[in-house]
Short mmCIF file of C-alpha atoms and ligand atoms in Angstrom, two decimals:
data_model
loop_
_atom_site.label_atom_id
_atom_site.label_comp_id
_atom_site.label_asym_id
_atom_site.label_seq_id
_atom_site.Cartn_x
_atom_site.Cartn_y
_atom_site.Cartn_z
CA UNK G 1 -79.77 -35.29 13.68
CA UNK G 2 -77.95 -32.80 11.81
CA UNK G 3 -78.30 -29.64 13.15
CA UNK G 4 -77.83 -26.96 10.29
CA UNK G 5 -78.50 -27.53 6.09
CA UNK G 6 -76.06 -28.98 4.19
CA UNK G 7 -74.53 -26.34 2.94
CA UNK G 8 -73.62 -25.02 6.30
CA UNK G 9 -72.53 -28.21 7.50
CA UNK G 10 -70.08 -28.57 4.34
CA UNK G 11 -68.83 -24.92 5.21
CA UNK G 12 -67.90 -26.11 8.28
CA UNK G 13 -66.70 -28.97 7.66
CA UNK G 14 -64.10 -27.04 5.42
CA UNK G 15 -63.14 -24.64 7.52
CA UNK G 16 -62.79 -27.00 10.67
CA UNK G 17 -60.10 -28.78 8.12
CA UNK G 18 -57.53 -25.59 8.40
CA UNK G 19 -54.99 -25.51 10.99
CA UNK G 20 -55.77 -24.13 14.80
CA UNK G 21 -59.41 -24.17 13.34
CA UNK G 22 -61.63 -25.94 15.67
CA UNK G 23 -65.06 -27.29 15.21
CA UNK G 24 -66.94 -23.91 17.27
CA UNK G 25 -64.52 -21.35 15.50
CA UNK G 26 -65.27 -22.75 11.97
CA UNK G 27 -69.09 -22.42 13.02
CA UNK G 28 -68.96 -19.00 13.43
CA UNK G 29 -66.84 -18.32 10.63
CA UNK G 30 -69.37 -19.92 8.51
CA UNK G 31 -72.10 -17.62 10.15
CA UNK G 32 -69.69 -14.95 9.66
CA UNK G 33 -69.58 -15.39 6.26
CA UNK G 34 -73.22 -16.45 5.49
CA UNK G 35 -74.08 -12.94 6.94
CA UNK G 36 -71.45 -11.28 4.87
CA UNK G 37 -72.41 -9.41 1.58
CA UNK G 38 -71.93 -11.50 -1.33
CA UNK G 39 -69.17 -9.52 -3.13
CA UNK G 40 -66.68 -9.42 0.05
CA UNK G 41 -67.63 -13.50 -0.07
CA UNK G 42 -66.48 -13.22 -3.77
CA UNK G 43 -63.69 -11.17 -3.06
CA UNK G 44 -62.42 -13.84 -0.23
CA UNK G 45 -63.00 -16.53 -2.53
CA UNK G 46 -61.18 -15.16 -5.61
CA UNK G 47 -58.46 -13.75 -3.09
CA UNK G 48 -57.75 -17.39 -1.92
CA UNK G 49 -58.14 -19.00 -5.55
CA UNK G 50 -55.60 -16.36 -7.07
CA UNK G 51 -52.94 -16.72 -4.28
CA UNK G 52 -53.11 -20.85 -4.99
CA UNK G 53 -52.76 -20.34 -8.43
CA UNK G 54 -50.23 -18.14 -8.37
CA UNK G 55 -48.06 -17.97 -5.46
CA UNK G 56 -45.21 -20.67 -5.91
CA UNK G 57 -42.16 -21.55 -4.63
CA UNK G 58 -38.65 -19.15 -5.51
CA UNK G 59 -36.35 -20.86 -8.16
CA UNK G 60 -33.64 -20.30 -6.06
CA UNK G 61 -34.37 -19.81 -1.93
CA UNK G 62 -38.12 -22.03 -2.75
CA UNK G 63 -39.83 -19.43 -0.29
CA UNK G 64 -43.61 -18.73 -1.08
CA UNK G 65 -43.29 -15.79 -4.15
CA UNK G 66 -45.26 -14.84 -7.42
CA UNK G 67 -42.58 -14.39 -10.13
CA UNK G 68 -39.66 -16.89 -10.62
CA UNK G 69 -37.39 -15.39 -8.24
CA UNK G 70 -38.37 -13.86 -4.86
CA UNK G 71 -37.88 -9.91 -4.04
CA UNK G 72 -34.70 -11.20 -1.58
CA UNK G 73 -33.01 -13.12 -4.67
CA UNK G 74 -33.69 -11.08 -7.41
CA UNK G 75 -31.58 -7.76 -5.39
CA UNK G 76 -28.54 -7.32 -6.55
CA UNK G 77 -27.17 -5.72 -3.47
CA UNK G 78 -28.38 -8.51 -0.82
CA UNK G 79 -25.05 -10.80 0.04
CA UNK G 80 -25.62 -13.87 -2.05
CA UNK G 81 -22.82 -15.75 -0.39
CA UNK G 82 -23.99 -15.74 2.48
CA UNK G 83 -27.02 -17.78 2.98
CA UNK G 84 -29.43 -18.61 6.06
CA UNK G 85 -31.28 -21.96 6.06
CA UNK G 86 -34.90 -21.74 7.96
CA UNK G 87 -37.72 -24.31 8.35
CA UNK G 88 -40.47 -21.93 6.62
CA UNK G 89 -41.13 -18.70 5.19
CA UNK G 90 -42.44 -17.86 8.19
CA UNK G 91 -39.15 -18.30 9.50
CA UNK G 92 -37.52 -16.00 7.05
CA UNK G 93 -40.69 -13.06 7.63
CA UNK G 94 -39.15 -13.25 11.22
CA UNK G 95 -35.71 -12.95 10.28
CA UNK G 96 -36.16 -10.02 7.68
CA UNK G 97 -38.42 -8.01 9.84
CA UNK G 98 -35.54 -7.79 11.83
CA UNK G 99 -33.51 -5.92 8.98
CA UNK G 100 -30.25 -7.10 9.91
CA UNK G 101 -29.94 -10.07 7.93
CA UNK G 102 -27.98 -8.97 4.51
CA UNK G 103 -27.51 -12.28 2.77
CA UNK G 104 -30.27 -14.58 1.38
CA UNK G 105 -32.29 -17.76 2.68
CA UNK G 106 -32.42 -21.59 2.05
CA UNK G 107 -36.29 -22.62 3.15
CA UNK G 108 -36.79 -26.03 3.52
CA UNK G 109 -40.49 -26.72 3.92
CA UNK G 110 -40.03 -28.37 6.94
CA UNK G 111 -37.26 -30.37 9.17
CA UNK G 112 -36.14 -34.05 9.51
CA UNK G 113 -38.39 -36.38 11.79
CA UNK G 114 -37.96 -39.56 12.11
CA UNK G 115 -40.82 -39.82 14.54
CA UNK G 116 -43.71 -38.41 11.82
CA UNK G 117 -41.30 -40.15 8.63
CA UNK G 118 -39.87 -37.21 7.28
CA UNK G 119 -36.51 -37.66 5.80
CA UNK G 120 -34.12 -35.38 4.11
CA UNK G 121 -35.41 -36.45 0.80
CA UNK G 122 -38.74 -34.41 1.70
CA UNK G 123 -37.04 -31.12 2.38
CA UNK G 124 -35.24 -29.16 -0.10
CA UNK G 125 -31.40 -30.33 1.42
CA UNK G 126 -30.60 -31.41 -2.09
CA UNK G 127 -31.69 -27.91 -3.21
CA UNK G 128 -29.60 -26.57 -0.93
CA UNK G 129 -26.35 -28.42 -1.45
CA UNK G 130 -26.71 -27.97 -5.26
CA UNK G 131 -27.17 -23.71 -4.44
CA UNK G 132 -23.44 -24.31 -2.21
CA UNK G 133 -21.65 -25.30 -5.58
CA UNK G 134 -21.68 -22.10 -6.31
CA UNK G 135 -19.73 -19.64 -4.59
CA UNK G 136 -20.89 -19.57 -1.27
CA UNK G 137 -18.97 -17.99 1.93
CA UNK G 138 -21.08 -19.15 4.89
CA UNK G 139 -24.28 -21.25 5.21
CA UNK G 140 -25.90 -20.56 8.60
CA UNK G 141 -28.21 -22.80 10.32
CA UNK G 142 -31.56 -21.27 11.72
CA UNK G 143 -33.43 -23.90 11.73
CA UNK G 144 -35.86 -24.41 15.57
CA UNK G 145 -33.85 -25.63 18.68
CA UNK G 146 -36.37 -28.28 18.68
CA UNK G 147 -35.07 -31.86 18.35
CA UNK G 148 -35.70 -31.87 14.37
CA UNK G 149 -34.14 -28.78 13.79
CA UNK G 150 -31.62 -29.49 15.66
CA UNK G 151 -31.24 -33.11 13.71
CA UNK G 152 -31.52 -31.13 10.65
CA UNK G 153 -28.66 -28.82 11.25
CA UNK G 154 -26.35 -31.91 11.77
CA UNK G 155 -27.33 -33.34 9.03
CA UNK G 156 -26.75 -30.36 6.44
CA UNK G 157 -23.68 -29.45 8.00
CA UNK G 158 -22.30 -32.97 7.63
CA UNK G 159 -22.76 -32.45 3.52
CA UNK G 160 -21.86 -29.35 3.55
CA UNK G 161 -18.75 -28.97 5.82
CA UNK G 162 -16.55 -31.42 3.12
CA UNK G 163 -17.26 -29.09 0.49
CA UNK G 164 -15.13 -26.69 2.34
CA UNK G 165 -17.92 -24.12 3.08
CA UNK G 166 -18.41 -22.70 6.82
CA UNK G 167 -21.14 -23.78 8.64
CA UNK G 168 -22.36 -21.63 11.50
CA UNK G 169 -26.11 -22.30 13.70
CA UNK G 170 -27.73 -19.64 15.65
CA UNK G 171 -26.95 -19.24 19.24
CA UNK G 172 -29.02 -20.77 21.35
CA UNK G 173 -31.51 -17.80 23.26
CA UNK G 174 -33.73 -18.96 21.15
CA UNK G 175 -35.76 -21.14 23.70
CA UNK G 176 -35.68 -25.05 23.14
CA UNK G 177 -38.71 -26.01 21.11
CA UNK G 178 -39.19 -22.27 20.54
CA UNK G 179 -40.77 -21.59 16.84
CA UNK G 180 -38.91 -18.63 15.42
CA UNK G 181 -41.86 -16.85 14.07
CA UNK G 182 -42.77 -15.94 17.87
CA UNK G 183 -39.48 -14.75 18.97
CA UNK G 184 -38.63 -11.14 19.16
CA UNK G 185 -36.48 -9.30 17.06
CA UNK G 186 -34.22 -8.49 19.55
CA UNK G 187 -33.69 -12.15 20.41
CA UNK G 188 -33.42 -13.15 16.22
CA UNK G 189 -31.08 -10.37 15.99
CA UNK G 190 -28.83 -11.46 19.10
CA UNK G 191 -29.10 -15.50 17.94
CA UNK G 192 -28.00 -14.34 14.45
CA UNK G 193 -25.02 -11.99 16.11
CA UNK G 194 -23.68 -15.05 17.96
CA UNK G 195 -23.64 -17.49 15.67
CA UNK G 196 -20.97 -20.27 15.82
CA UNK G 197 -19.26 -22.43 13.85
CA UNK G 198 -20.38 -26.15 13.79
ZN1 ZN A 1 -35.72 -16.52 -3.36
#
């Protein structure tokens, strides 16, 4: 028997779909938002309609942006030689909330798995190793400590290192398995500081 009508249910069903969204939290969402006035609904709505229309990725570091080239790119006094690869733009929030980081980022929209098929063709690597014809000091690797970030790091530092660039990865500090966005600045800032060469 289904319990509520079915626009409720399809509500639900929706919001049950997003990620760390279970079935009881989208049910009172849904009630949340039932009970809300209409033109904060509208205003949600648009707000989420305008961002996916909108927001794409940055010509050059393919972070999450709304013109062509990010904020971080598009500053002239930002070290564009020097350039730190991370998983997600989450990843690079973390790192730039820390305001020590002066160069610019590489995201990748993910990390190699072979476990859940995702190979380097599904991350931007190619991006990345087209950016490092240019003139490019140091790439560092921030990608997770977990075992596909770690696989990652290998990987882009084995097509990067014979193109006579420096390769450096965060220090480890950073917790194994740890995601970056939940690590403290302190700890981002001391894992950047004591970076190595790889
Ligand atoms: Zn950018």
């Amino acid at each position: 028997m289904e319990l509520y009508s079915g626009y409720i249910n399809k509500l639900v069903d929706e919001l049950a779909a997003l990620p760390g969204i279970g079935n009881k939290s989208a049910q009172r969402l849904a009630f949340h938002l039932i009970g809300m006035p209409e033109a904060k609904v509208r205003r949600l709505a648009n707000s989420m309609i305008e961002a996916k229309a909108n927001v794409r990725y940055c010509s050059k570091c393919f972070t999450l942006t709304d013109s062509d080239l990010c904020p971080i790119c598009s500053k002239a006094n930002r070290n564009h030689r020097l350039i730190m690869v991370v998983e997600n733009s989450r990843d690079l929030a973390a790192y730039e909330k820390t305001g020590k980081f002066e160069g610019v980022y590489h995201v990748l929209h993910g990390a190699i798995s072979p476990m859940t098929g995702i190979g380097p063709g599904d991350i931007k690597i190619k991006e990345l190793v087209e950016r490092c014809a240019d003139d490019v000091d140091e790439v560092i690797l921030a990608t997770n400590s977990s075992l596909e970030g770690e696989t990652t790091a290998m990987y882009i530092s084995k097509l990067l290192k014979p193109m006579g660039i420096k390769v450096t990865r965060i220090a480890s500090g950073v917790p194994v398995g740890g995601d970056l966005e939940y690590i403290d600045e302190v700890t981002l800032t001391r894992a950047l500081d004591g970076r190595v060469e790889i």
